[in-house]
Amino acid sequence: MEKKNYLCLVQFTLRYDRRMKHKPVTTVALLLLVIPFLSGCTGQTAPFHNWDNIIVSYVDDGHTADYEKLTLFNLALAETGQLADNVFHYTQAGSDGIIAPWAQTVETGERLSDLYWSMGHVAYAQRMAFETNVLDDRPFNPEMMVRLIETNLVSGAYDVARKYIAILETDKQYRKTAASYLKYLDNDAAIEADPILGPKRRCIPENDFISLVRGIDEDLKDIIRTNPSYHNAIEYLGVIYLLDCEMDKFKGVLDEFYGTEALPTLPVSFAEAACMLSEMDSGYWKRVGVSQNTFNRYREFKKRMGTGLPMDRFKDTFWYYIMRVNSQ
Amino acid sequence: MKRILPFFAVLVLCVGCRTAVNITGEIDALPAIYPDYIDVTVPVNIAPLNFRCDSVSGPTALILTAGEQSCTVKGPEFDIPLDSWRTLTALGDIFATVCVREKDGWKSFRPFTIHVSPDPIDPYVAYRLIEPGYETWNRLGIYQRCLEDFTQTPVMTNEQTDRNCMNCHSFCNRNPQKMMFHMRARNGGTFTWDGEKIEKLNTKTPQTLSALVYPRWHPSGKYIGFSVNDIAQFFHSTDPNRIEVYDSVSDIVVYDVENHQVSASPLLTDTTRLDTMPAWSPDGKTLYFCSSAQPKVPQGYKDIRYSIRSIAFDPDHFSFGDRIETVYDAQASGKDATFPRVSPDGRFLLFAETAYGCFAIWHKDADLRMIDLQDGSFHTLDALNGPDADSYHCWSSNSRWIIWASRRLDGLYSRLFIAHIDADGNASKPFLLPQKDTHYDALLLKSYNVPELITGPVTFDPEEMARIAKTDPGINVSYKE
């Protein structure tokens, strides 16, 4: 329920209480009864995911075989601006934990659509939403219908967006959500000004490419070049390279983007990786703005390696991750 | 208007209902209606052209007049009674007047004409209903719709066959008793039906690139032309065409129905070319097909440009000519032509033209074009092409109607349009396949795929088809050198 509607309801029930000489508890009871009903009827525009809850409730059991679970968790990190800072605070499993393999199920399809949307890869977010909607045995998948509306609005395909809005409106619970998109139809200015749709539209590369044929990394680079202010894309790109221990490719990212709008400063995991790159190019870490503290910590990590001393205090670093990968 | 409905009050007597509309004034504009049926030409046996008028508020009515007969229908969603419609279409052109009741009485919009052609259209169309998608499928099926009313019935759905994929339904001379289609994935095979017997075929041979793919029945019913292809697709990042479907290799073969053999000419299996989408002349002596030089794919996908070519075919000896003719030269036109279809009277070759590529339905620039095979002249068919993809077309038995899939309504979901083509190749304004409920298409999340006109309903037993699909090992097709 929208805040203003809720306040109206409170005002009404308080007035009703005063008139009927009820105690305030009546108001509370009435609200508790009525709110869920009204929320269902009006189609509360609720976010599909509570990213903070996903992070808080995530149980890192040290096993990483569940790529779908890990993909959702890493997505939550990205959507809360923590991916490149905190990704190695948790057990990781290579880039499959960022992009779970497409298992042709509704669950993976939803995750992947969310993921590509988060990356700013509008075409592939739409593709996965479409595939998932087809696979769903319900008349349509409301979440993916919303994604289809969003991606078609962003790409300017207003006629088909209008169709999807009309379809979503047939679901009582989503009627209000659907109606909230009507204002964007044929309205480029509204889309560009929207805090969610606008940045996504600015991610669509001017020059067409064949999605994912060159690899997601090349697609992400095109998205970054197109919209350098969309930081999710570079966080995913760098983290994917780090998770796959592709240090040369990671260095290529820093070489191209460090100091630009896309990467004005290095997030934690990137800075840690830059320390390692300094093995081949002393002083590299300074040139990419890594702090002395981080570099000192890296030196300490190196000193302890192979000594048998406990390394637990480094468990949240890229260095520890790569050591573990190399030992497997 | 003045000839049909005088300005002063007119009491309209109705054929189908008893609503009386007393018109007291005019609105000097055509009504905004959906679908756009203003000045379209329809076959005499078409279902009622139900439409709606969203742009007006207040009570609305539609007055349909033909000859001395009239019918008034309440709006704004005009559901025209079938019997009244039949009475009117039998009398020729129908004049339609949308009226709206305002404070001071009923006002009529400028009337428009629905031209009724005495040329009938085949009474049924078969199509596949499937999402215009990408890679996955779930529920899909081949359906048939009676064009004379609104009845749609399944021919075969994948609910009966473990939700596999089925495609490429094709009929011999629009005969519903002689058809074929493929099932893919589980229970896969090619299925033919001759009105009595169902055959399941395993059509991959060591000599051919793949199992049989895009079909076209020879008019004799003894053969079916097929492509054999390796089909791939990819997804654009930015291009509004969204998806590209292309062949990495393809050839043309002909299947001998009686002997379960396929054969080909070396001219149709040239490894430097992509040959696909066979079609036959009505006399069965010419095989048309699409042919492109083979670029490196996927990078060179925009260099795929199909010409329409032909080769002689001798149905008596199951043999091919030794020369290829070019009917449409992609190099000369700078464009690309696919889905050749010759009218049953042999006069016109209809095809989809686009900038490049194989699957015109994914190309927003795709338009229908036509070549007059008598004099080689080119018809752009501007009257029937829309702003989005127009593709996959089928001729009626009498060569006077075409039906095709168009994405003009929303840019993605194919809907069926019908247009009249006169004896000189002139096209009339097309009309959307009418639906009982005018909101039906907007809420349908599937595309109409491969519309094929047929002279009656398909009547095979889907349960029997499913049983054969699941249990019959199938006949192995062999290659005839």
PDB file of C-alpha atoms in Angstrom, chain B residues 95-319:
ATOM      1  CA  PHE B  95     -21.657   0.515 -45.064  1.00  0.00           C
ATOM      2  CA  ALA B  96     -20.758   0.949 -41.435  1.00  0.00           C
ATOM      3  CA  THR B  97     -21.784   3.918 -39.315  1.00  0.00           C
ATOM      4  CA  VAL B  98     -20.591   4.284 -35.765  1.00  0.00           C
ATOM      5  CA  CYS B  99     -22.902   6.425 -33.638  1.00  0.00           C
ATOM      6  CA  VAL B 100     -22.419   7.899 -30.225  1.00  0.00           C
ATOM      7  CA  ARG B 101     -25.153   9.245 -27.989  1.00  0.00           C
ATOM      8  CA  GLU B 102     -24.410  12.736 -26.787  1.00  0.00           C
ATOM      9  CA  LYS B 103     -26.479  15.055 -24.611  1.00  0.00           C
ATOM     10  CA  ASP B 104     -28.584  16.202 -27.521  1.00  0.00           C
ATOM     11  CA  GLY B 105     -29.053  12.845 -29.143  1.00  0.00           C
ATOM     12  CA  TRP B 106     -27.304  10.305 -31.337  1.00  0.00           C
ATOM     13  CA  LYS B 107     -24.458  11.569 -33.549  1.00  0.00           C
ATOM     14  CA  SER B 108     -23.027   9.560 -36.395  1.00  0.00           C
ATOM     15  CA  PHE B 109     -19.412   9.432 -37.414  1.00  0.00           C
ATOM     16  CA  ARG B 110     -18.625   9.515 -41.090  1.00  0.00           C
ATOM     17  CA  PRO B 111     -19.568   6.071 -42.425  1.00  0.00           C
ATOM     18  CA  PHE B 112     -17.035   3.748 -43.983  1.00  0.00           C
ATOM     19  CA  THR B 113     -17.244   0.862 -46.354  1.00  0.00           C
ATOM     20  CA  ILE B 114     -16.355  -2.759 -45.880  1.00  0.00           C
ATOM     21  CA  HIS B 115     -15.932  -4.003 -49.429  1.00  0.00           C
ATOM     22  CA  VAL B 116     -17.255  -7.522 -49.801  1.00  0.00           C
ATOM     23  CA  SER B 117     -15.616  -9.518 -52.547  1.00  0.00           C
ATOM     24  CA  PRO B 118     -17.594 -12.357 -54.092  1.00  0.00           C
ATOM     25  CA  ASP B 119     -14.328 -14.338 -54.136  1.00  0.00           C
ATOM     26  CA  PRO B 120     -14.484 -16.734 -51.188  1.00  0.00           C
ATOM     27  CA  ILE B 121     -11.474 -17.654 -49.119  1.00  0.00           C
ATOM     28  CA  ASP B 122     -10.688 -21.237 -48.103  1.00  0.00           C
ATOM     29  CA  PRO B 123     -12.761 -21.833 -44.975  1.00  0.00           C
ATOM     30  CA  TYR B 124      -9.947 -22.830 -42.622  1.00  0.00           C
ATOM     31  CA  VAL B 125      -6.462 -21.735 -41.735  1.00  0.00           C
ATOM     32  CA  ALA B 126      -4.011 -23.889 -39.802  1.00  0.00           C
ATOM     33  CA  TYR B 127      -1.230 -22.325 -37.764  1.00  0.00           C
ATOM     34  CA  ARG B 128       1.060 -22.999 -34.902  1.00  0.00           C
ATOM     35  CA  LEU B 129       0.584 -20.995 -31.728  1.00  0.00           C
ATOM     36  CA  ILE B 130       3.932 -20.471 -30.065  1.00  0.00           C
ATOM     37  CA  GLU B 131       5.715 -17.697 -28.237  1.00  0.00           C
ATOM     38  CA  PRO B 132       7.777 -15.572 -30.617  1.00  0.00           C
ATOM     39  CA  GLY B 133      10.751 -16.832 -28.802  1.00  0.00           C
ATOM     40  CA  TYR B 134      13.967 -17.377 -28.279  1.00  0.00           C
ATOM     41  CA  GLU B 135      15.085 -20.863 -27.336  1.00  0.00           C
ATOM     42  CA  THR B 136      12.686 -22.544 -24.976  1.00  0.00           C
ATOM     43  CA  TRP B 137       9.152 -23.683 -25.489  1.00  0.00           C
ATOM     44  CA  ASN B 138       6.525 -25.071 -23.195  1.00  0.00           C
ATOM     45  CA  ARG B 139       2.931 -25.448 -24.324  1.00  0.00           C
ATOM     46  CA  LEU B 140       2.454 -25.213 -28.062  1.00  0.00           C
ATOM     47  CA  GLY B 141       0.360 -26.743 -30.756  1.00  0.00           C
ATOM     48  CA  ILE B 142      -0.947 -26.647 -34.283  1.00  0.00           C
ATOM     49  CA  TYR B 143      -4.452 -25.211 -34.420  1.00  0.00           C
ATOM     50  CA  GLN B 144      -7.088 -24.618 -37.038  1.00  0.00           C
ATOM     51  CA  ARG B 145      -9.466 -21.719 -37.201  1.00  0.00           C
ATOM     52  CA  CYS B 146     -12.664 -21.626 -39.179  1.00  0.00           C
ATOM     53  CA  LEU B 147     -12.533 -18.348 -41.076  1.00  0.00           C
ATOM     54  CA  GLU B 148     -16.305 -18.346 -41.477  1.00  0.00           C
ATOM     55  CA  ASP B 149     -16.830 -18.059 -37.735  1.00  0.00           C
ATOM     56  CA  PHE B 150     -14.554 -17.833 -34.720  1.00  0.00           C
ATOM     57  CA  THR B 151     -14.068 -21.501 -33.940  1.00  0.00           C
ATOM     58  CA  GLN B 152     -10.514 -22.519 -33.165  1.00  0.00           C
ATOM     59  CA  THR B 153      -9.711 -26.159 -32.480  1.00  0.00           C
ATOM     60  CA  PRO B 154      -6.421 -27.930 -31.895  1.00  0.00           C
ATOM     61  CA  VAL B 155      -5.072 -30.107 -34.669  1.00  0.00           C
ATOM     62  CA  MET B 156      -2.325 -31.413 -32.420  1.00  0.00           C
ATOM     63  CA  THR B 157      -0.845 -30.003 -29.244  1.00  0.00           C
ATOM     64  CA  ASN B 158       2.236 -31.057 -27.382  1.00  0.00           C
ATOM     65  CA  GLU B 159       0.180 -31.794 -24.271  1.00  0.00           C
ATOM     66  CA  GLN B 160      -0.294 -35.187 -25.911  1.00  0.00           C
ATOM     67  CA  THR B 161       3.366 -35.710 -26.745  1.00  0.00           C
ATOM     68  CA  ASP B 162       5.307 -34.866 -23.593  1.00  0.00           C
ATOM     69  CA  ARG B 163       5.504 -31.166 -24.405  1.00  0.00           C
ATOM     70  CA  ASN B 164       7.876 -31.700 -27.282  1.00  0.00           C
ATOM     71  CA  CYS B 165       8.259 -29.237 -30.133  1.00  0.00           C
ATOM     72  CA  MET B 166       6.208 -29.538 -33.299  1.00  0.00           C
ATOM     73  CA  ASN B 167       6.542 -27.440 -36.388  1.00  0.00           C
ATOM     74  CA  CYS B 168       6.483 -27.040 -40.153  1.00  0.00           C
ATOM     75  CA  HIS B 169       2.951 -28.242 -40.813  1.00  0.00           C
ATOM     76  CA  SER B 170       2.334 -28.356 -44.538  1.00  0.00           C
ATOM     77  CA  PHE B 171      -0.590 -29.374 -46.727  1.00  0.00           C
ATOM     78  CA  CYS B 172      -0.719 -30.648 -50.283  1.00  0.00           C
ATOM     79  CA  ASN B 173      -2.750 -28.137 -52.321  1.00  0.00           C
ATOM     80  CA  ARG B 174      -4.492 -26.893 -49.168  1.00  0.00           C
ATOM     81  CA  ASN B 175      -5.974 -30.372 -48.692  1.00  0.00           C
ATOM     82  CA  PRO B 176      -6.587 -30.981 -44.966  1.00  0.00           C
ATOM     83  CA  GLN B 177      -6.477 -34.727 -45.594  1.00  0.00           C
ATOM     84  CA  LYS B 178      -2.920 -34.639 -46.877  1.00  0.00           C
ATOM     85  CA  MET B 179      -0.537 -33.037 -44.451  1.00  0.00           C
ATOM     86  CA  MET B 180       2.761 -33.425 -42.697  1.00  0.00           C
ATOM     87  CA  PHE B 181       4.549 -31.898 -39.761  1.00  0.00           C
ATOM     88  CA  HIS B 182       7.589 -32.521 -37.615  1.00  0.00           C
ATOM     89  CA  MET B 183       7.980 -33.297 -33.959  1.00  0.00           C
ATOM     90  CA  ARG B 184      11.330 -32.441 -32.393  1.00  0.00           C
ATOM     91  CA  ALA B 185      13.075 -33.522 -29.231  1.00  0.00           C
ATOM     92  CA  ARG B 186      11.078 -36.265 -27.490  1.00  0.00           C
ATOM     93  CA  ASN B 187       9.071 -38.536 -29.811  1.00  0.00           C
ATOM     94  CA  GLY B 188      10.805 -36.814 -32.690  1.00  0.00           C
ATOM     95  CA  GLY B 189      10.144 -37.580 -36.317  1.00  0.00           C
ATOM     96  CA  THR B 190       8.328 -36.391 -39.409  1.00  0.00           C
ATOM     97  CA  PHE B 191       4.662 -37.341 -39.612  1.00  0.00           C
ATOM     98  CA  THR B 192       2.606 -37.644 -42.764  1.00  0.00           C
ATOM     99  CA  TRP B 193      -1.108 -38.219 -42.999  1.00  0.00           C
ATOM    100  CA  ASP B 194      -3.010 -39.035 -46.181  1.00  0.00           C
ATOM    101  CA  GLY B 195      -6.527 -39.068 -44.804  1.00  0.00           C
ATOM    102  CA  GLU B 196      -6.236 -42.661 -43.666  1.00  0.00           C
ATOM    103  CA  LYS B 197      -2.740 -43.591 -42.676  1.00  0.00           C
ATOM    104  CA  ILE B 198      -0.233 -41.880 -40.390  1.00  0.00           C
ATOM    105  CA  GLU B 199       3.431 -42.518 -41.031  1.00  0.00           C
ATOM    106  CA  LYS B 200       6.293 -41.639 -38.744  1.00  0.00           C
ATOM    107  CA  LEU B 201       9.548 -41.038 -40.593  1.00  0.00           C
ATOM    108  CA  ASN B 202      13.139 -40.907 -39.419  1.00  0.00           C
ATOM    109  CA  THR B 203      14.517 -38.582 -42.053  1.00  0.00           C
ATOM    110  CA  LYS B 204      18.203 -38.123 -41.343  1.00  0.00           C
ATOM    111  CA  THR B 205      20.342 -40.039 -43.806  1.00  0.00           C
ATOM    112  CA  PRO B 206      24.134 -40.304 -43.951  1.00  0.00           C
ATOM    113  CA  GLN B 207      24.103 -38.358 -47.206  1.00  0.00           C
ATOM    114  CA  THR B 208      22.074 -35.383 -46.000  1.00  0.00           C
ATOM    115  CA  LEU B 209      23.000 -32.522 -43.674  1.00  0.00           C
ATOM    116  CA  SER B 210      20.170 -33.017 -41.227  1.00  0.00           C
ATOM    117  CA  ALA B 211      16.716 -34.429 -40.785  1.00  0.00           C
ATOM    118  CA  LEU B 212      14.196 -32.861 -43.160  1.00  0.00           C
ATOM    119  CA  VAL B 213      13.253 -29.306 -42.246  1.00  0.00           C
ATOM    120  CA  TYR B 214      11.284 -26.707 -44.283  1.00  0.00           C
ATOM    121  CA  PRO B 215       8.697 -28.560 -46.402  1.00  0.00           C
ATOM    122  CA  ARG B 216       6.607 -27.906 -49.469  1.00  0.00           C
ATOM    123  CA  TRP B 217       4.341 -30.556 -50.970  1.00  0.00           C
ATOM    124  CA  HIS B 218       4.611 -31.249 -54.647  1.00  0.00           C
ATOM    125  CA  PRO B 219       1.156 -30.627 -56.178  1.00  0.00           C
ATOM    126  CA  SER B 220       0.911 -34.277 -57.203  1.00  0.00           C
ATOM    127  CA  GLY B 221       1.147 -35.342 -53.564  1.00  0.00           C
ATOM    128  CA  LYS B 222       3.881 -37.827 -54.530  1.00  0.00           C
ATOM    129  CA  TYR B 223       6.778 -35.720 -53.329  1.00  0.00           C
ATOM    130  CA  ILE B 224       7.666 -33.163 -50.733  1.00  0.00           C
ATOM    131  CA  GLY B 225      10.472 -30.690 -51.250  1.00  0.00           C
ATOM    132  CA  PHE B 226      12.521 -30.063 -48.116  1.00  0.00           C
ATOM    133  CA  SER B 227      15.486 -28.134 -46.946  1.00  0.00           C
ATOM    134  CA  VAL B 228      18.102 -29.812 -44.798  1.00  0.00           C
ATOM    135  CA  ASN B 229      19.886 -27.288 -42.618  1.00  0.00           C
ATOM    136  CA  ASP B 230      21.974 -26.545 -39.624  1.00  0.00           C
ATOM    137  CA  ILE B 231      19.990 -23.702 -38.058  1.00  0.00           C
ATOM    138  CA  ALA B 232      21.425 -21.335 -35.480  1.00  0.00           C
ATOM    139  CA  GLN B 233      20.282 -18.155 -33.807  1.00  0.00           C
ATOM    140  CA  PHE B 234      21.713 -15.378 -31.739  1.00  0.00           C
ATOM    141  CA  PHE B 235      20.509 -12.337 -29.856  1.00  0.00           C
ATOM    142  CA  HIS B 236      21.266  -8.771 -30.748  1.00  0.00           C
ATOM    143  CA  SER B 237      22.375  -6.320 -28.089  1.00  0.00           C
ATOM    144  CA  THR B 238      20.895  -3.222 -29.644  1.00  0.00           C
ATOM    145  CA  ASP B 239      19.268  -4.015 -32.966  1.00  0.00           C
ATOM    146  CA  PRO B 240      15.464  -3.792 -32.659  1.00  0.00           C
ATOM    147  CA  ASN B 241      15.255  -6.989 -34.697  1.00  0.00           C
ATOM    148  CA  ARG B 242      16.161  -8.756 -31.434  1.00  0.00           C
ATOM    149  CA  ILE B 243      17.005 -12.170 -32.891  1.00  0.00           C
ATOM    150  CA  GLU B 244      18.859 -13.454 -35.896  1.00  0.00           C
ATOM    151  CA  VAL B 245      18.109 -16.924 -37.226  1.00  0.00           C
ATOM    152  CA  TYR B 246      20.426 -18.254 -39.890  1.00  0.00           C
ATOM    153  CA  ASP B 247      21.685 -21.425 -41.504  1.00  0.00           C
ATOM    154  CA  SER B 248      25.326 -22.324 -41.280  1.00  0.00           C
ATOM    155  CA  VAL B 249      24.770 -24.913 -44.037  1.00  0.00           C
ATOM    156  CA  SER B 250      21.721 -25.906 -46.046  1.00  0.00           C
ATOM    157  CA  ASP B 251      20.660 -27.907 -49.098  1.00  0.00           C
ATOM    158  CA  ILE B 252      17.455 -28.814 -50.902  1.00  0.00           C
ATOM    159  CA  VAL B 253      16.254 -32.407 -51.234  1.00  0.00           C
ATOM    160  CA  VAL B 254      13.030 -33.979 -52.473  1.00  0.00           C
ATOM    161  CA  TYR B 255      11.271 -36.758 -50.581  1.00  0.00           C
ATOM    162  CA  ASP B 256       9.444 -39.517 -52.454  1.00  0.00           C
ATOM    163  CA  VAL B 257       6.372 -40.197 -50.315  1.00  0.00           C
ATOM    164  CA  GLU B 258       5.647 -43.703 -51.610  1.00  0.00           C
ATOM    165  CA  ASN B 259       9.196 -45.046 -51.605  1.00  0.00           C
ATOM    166  CA  HIS B 260      10.451 -43.267 -48.496  1.00  0.00           C
ATOM    167  CA  GLN B 261      13.491 -41.951 -50.296  1.00  0.00           C
ATOM    168  CA  VAL B 262      15.095 -38.571 -50.610  1.00  0.00           C
ATOM    169  CA  SER B 263      17.110 -37.396 -53.543  1.00  0.00           C
ATOM    170  CA  ALA B 264      18.767 -34.202 -54.679  1.00  0.00           C
ATOM    171  CA  SER B 265      20.469 -32.613 -57.609  1.00  0.00           C
ATOM    172  CA  PRO B 266      24.147 -31.738 -57.233  1.00  0.00           C
ATOM    173  CA  LEU B 267      22.988 -28.260 -58.180  1.00  0.00           C
ATOM    174  CA  LEU B 268      20.955 -28.142 -54.963  1.00  0.00           C
ATOM    175  CA  THR B 269      23.700 -29.414 -52.665  1.00  0.00           C
ATOM    176  CA  ASP B 270      26.467 -26.996 -53.612  1.00  0.00           C
ATOM    177  CA  THR B 271      28.612 -26.631 -50.492  1.00  0.00           C
ATOM    178  CA  THR B 272      29.470 -23.031 -51.362  1.00  0.00           C
ATOM    179  CA  ARG B 273      25.833 -21.987 -51.217  1.00  0.00           C
ATOM    180  CA  LEU B 274      22.938 -21.955 -48.806  1.00  0.00           C
ATOM    181  CA  ASP B 275      19.871 -23.400 -50.553  1.00  0.00           C
ATOM    182  CA  THR B 276      16.591 -23.533 -48.679  1.00  0.00           C
ATOM    183  CA  MET B 277      12.807 -22.962 -48.648  1.00  0.00           C
ATOM    184  CA  PRO B 278      11.578 -25.021 -51.591  1.00  0.00           C
ATOM    185  CA  ALA B 279       8.341 -24.192 -53.436  1.00  0.00           C
ATOM    186  CA  TRP B 280       6.659 -25.683 -56.482  1.00  0.00           C
ATOM    187  CA  SER B 281       4.977 -24.344 -59.548  1.00  0.00           C
ATOM    188  CA  PRO B 282       1.316 -25.472 -59.743  1.00  0.00           C
ATOM    189  CA  ASP B 283       2.158 -27.886 -62.578  1.00  0.00           C
ATOM    190  CA  GLY B 284       4.882 -29.450 -60.442  1.00  0.00           C
ATOM    191  CA  LYS B 285       7.518 -29.061 -63.137  1.00  0.00           C
ATOM    192  CA  THR B 286       9.508 -26.282 -61.523  1.00  0.00           C
ATOM    193  CA  LEU B 287      11.107 -26.271 -58.119  1.00  0.00           C
ATOM    194  CA  TYR B 288      11.740 -22.800 -56.725  1.00  0.00           C
ATOM    195  CA  PHE B 289      14.113 -22.227 -53.843  1.00  0.00           C
ATOM    196  CA  CYS B 290      16.147 -19.571 -52.073  1.00  0.00           C
ATOM    197  CA  SER B 291      19.881 -19.511 -52.606  1.00  0.00           C
ATOM    198  CA  SER B 292      22.673 -17.428 -51.103  1.00  0.00           C
ATOM    199  CA  ALA B 293      26.437 -17.461 -51.240  1.00  0.00           C
ATOM    200  CA  GLN B 294      27.723 -18.805 -47.950  1.00  0.00           C
ATOM    201  CA  PRO B 295      29.415 -16.173 -45.811  1.00  0.00           C
ATOM    202  CA  LYS B 296      31.281 -16.890 -42.610  1.00  0.00           C
ATOM    203  CA  VAL B 297      28.721 -16.944 -39.811  1.00  0.00           C
ATOM    204  CA  PRO B 298      27.809 -15.608 -37.388  1.00  0.00           C
ATOM    205  CA  GLN B 299      30.071 -12.623 -38.119  1.00  0.00           C
ATOM    206  CA  GLY B 300      28.974 -12.342 -41.742  1.00  0.00           C
ATOM    207  CA  TYR B 301      25.268 -12.784 -41.093  1.00  0.00           C
ATOM    208  CA  LYS B 302      24.415  -9.549 -42.858  1.00  0.00           C
ATOM    209  CA  ASP B 303      26.049 -10.872 -46.016  1.00  0.00           C
ATOM    210  CA  ILE B 304      23.477 -13.656 -46.343  1.00  0.00           C
ATOM    211  CA  ARG B 305      21.313 -12.580 -49.266  1.00  0.00           C
ATOM    212  CA  TYR B 306      18.988 -15.070 -50.825  1.00  0.00           C
ATOM    213  CA  SER B 307      18.051 -14.994 -54.478  1.00  0.00           C
ATOM    214  CA  ILE B 308      15.051 -16.953 -55.682  1.00  0.00           C
ATOM    215  CA  ARG B 309      16.125 -19.592 -58.151  1.00  0.00           C
ATOM    216  CA  SER B 310      14.457 -22.454 -59.931  1.00  0.00           C
ATOM    217  CA  ILE B 311      15.299 -25.811 -61.413  1.00  0.00           C
ATOM    218  CA  ALA B 312      13.202 -28.064 -63.618  1.00  0.00           C
ATOM    219  CA  PHE B 313      11.717 -31.157 -61.997  1.00  0.00           C
ATOM    220  CA  ASP B 314      10.372 -34.246 -63.725  1.00  0.00           C
ATOM    221  CA  PRO B 315       7.788 -35.838 -61.442  1.00  0.00           C
ATOM    222  CA  ASP B 316       7.425 -38.874 -63.685  1.00  0.00           C
ATOM    223  CA  HIS B 317      11.057 -39.845 -63.266  1.00  0.00           C
ATOM    224  CA  PHE B 318      11.923 -38.155 -59.970  1.00  0.00           C
ATOM    225  CA  SER B 319      14.713 -36.254 -61.695  1.00  0.00           C
TER     226      SER B 319
END
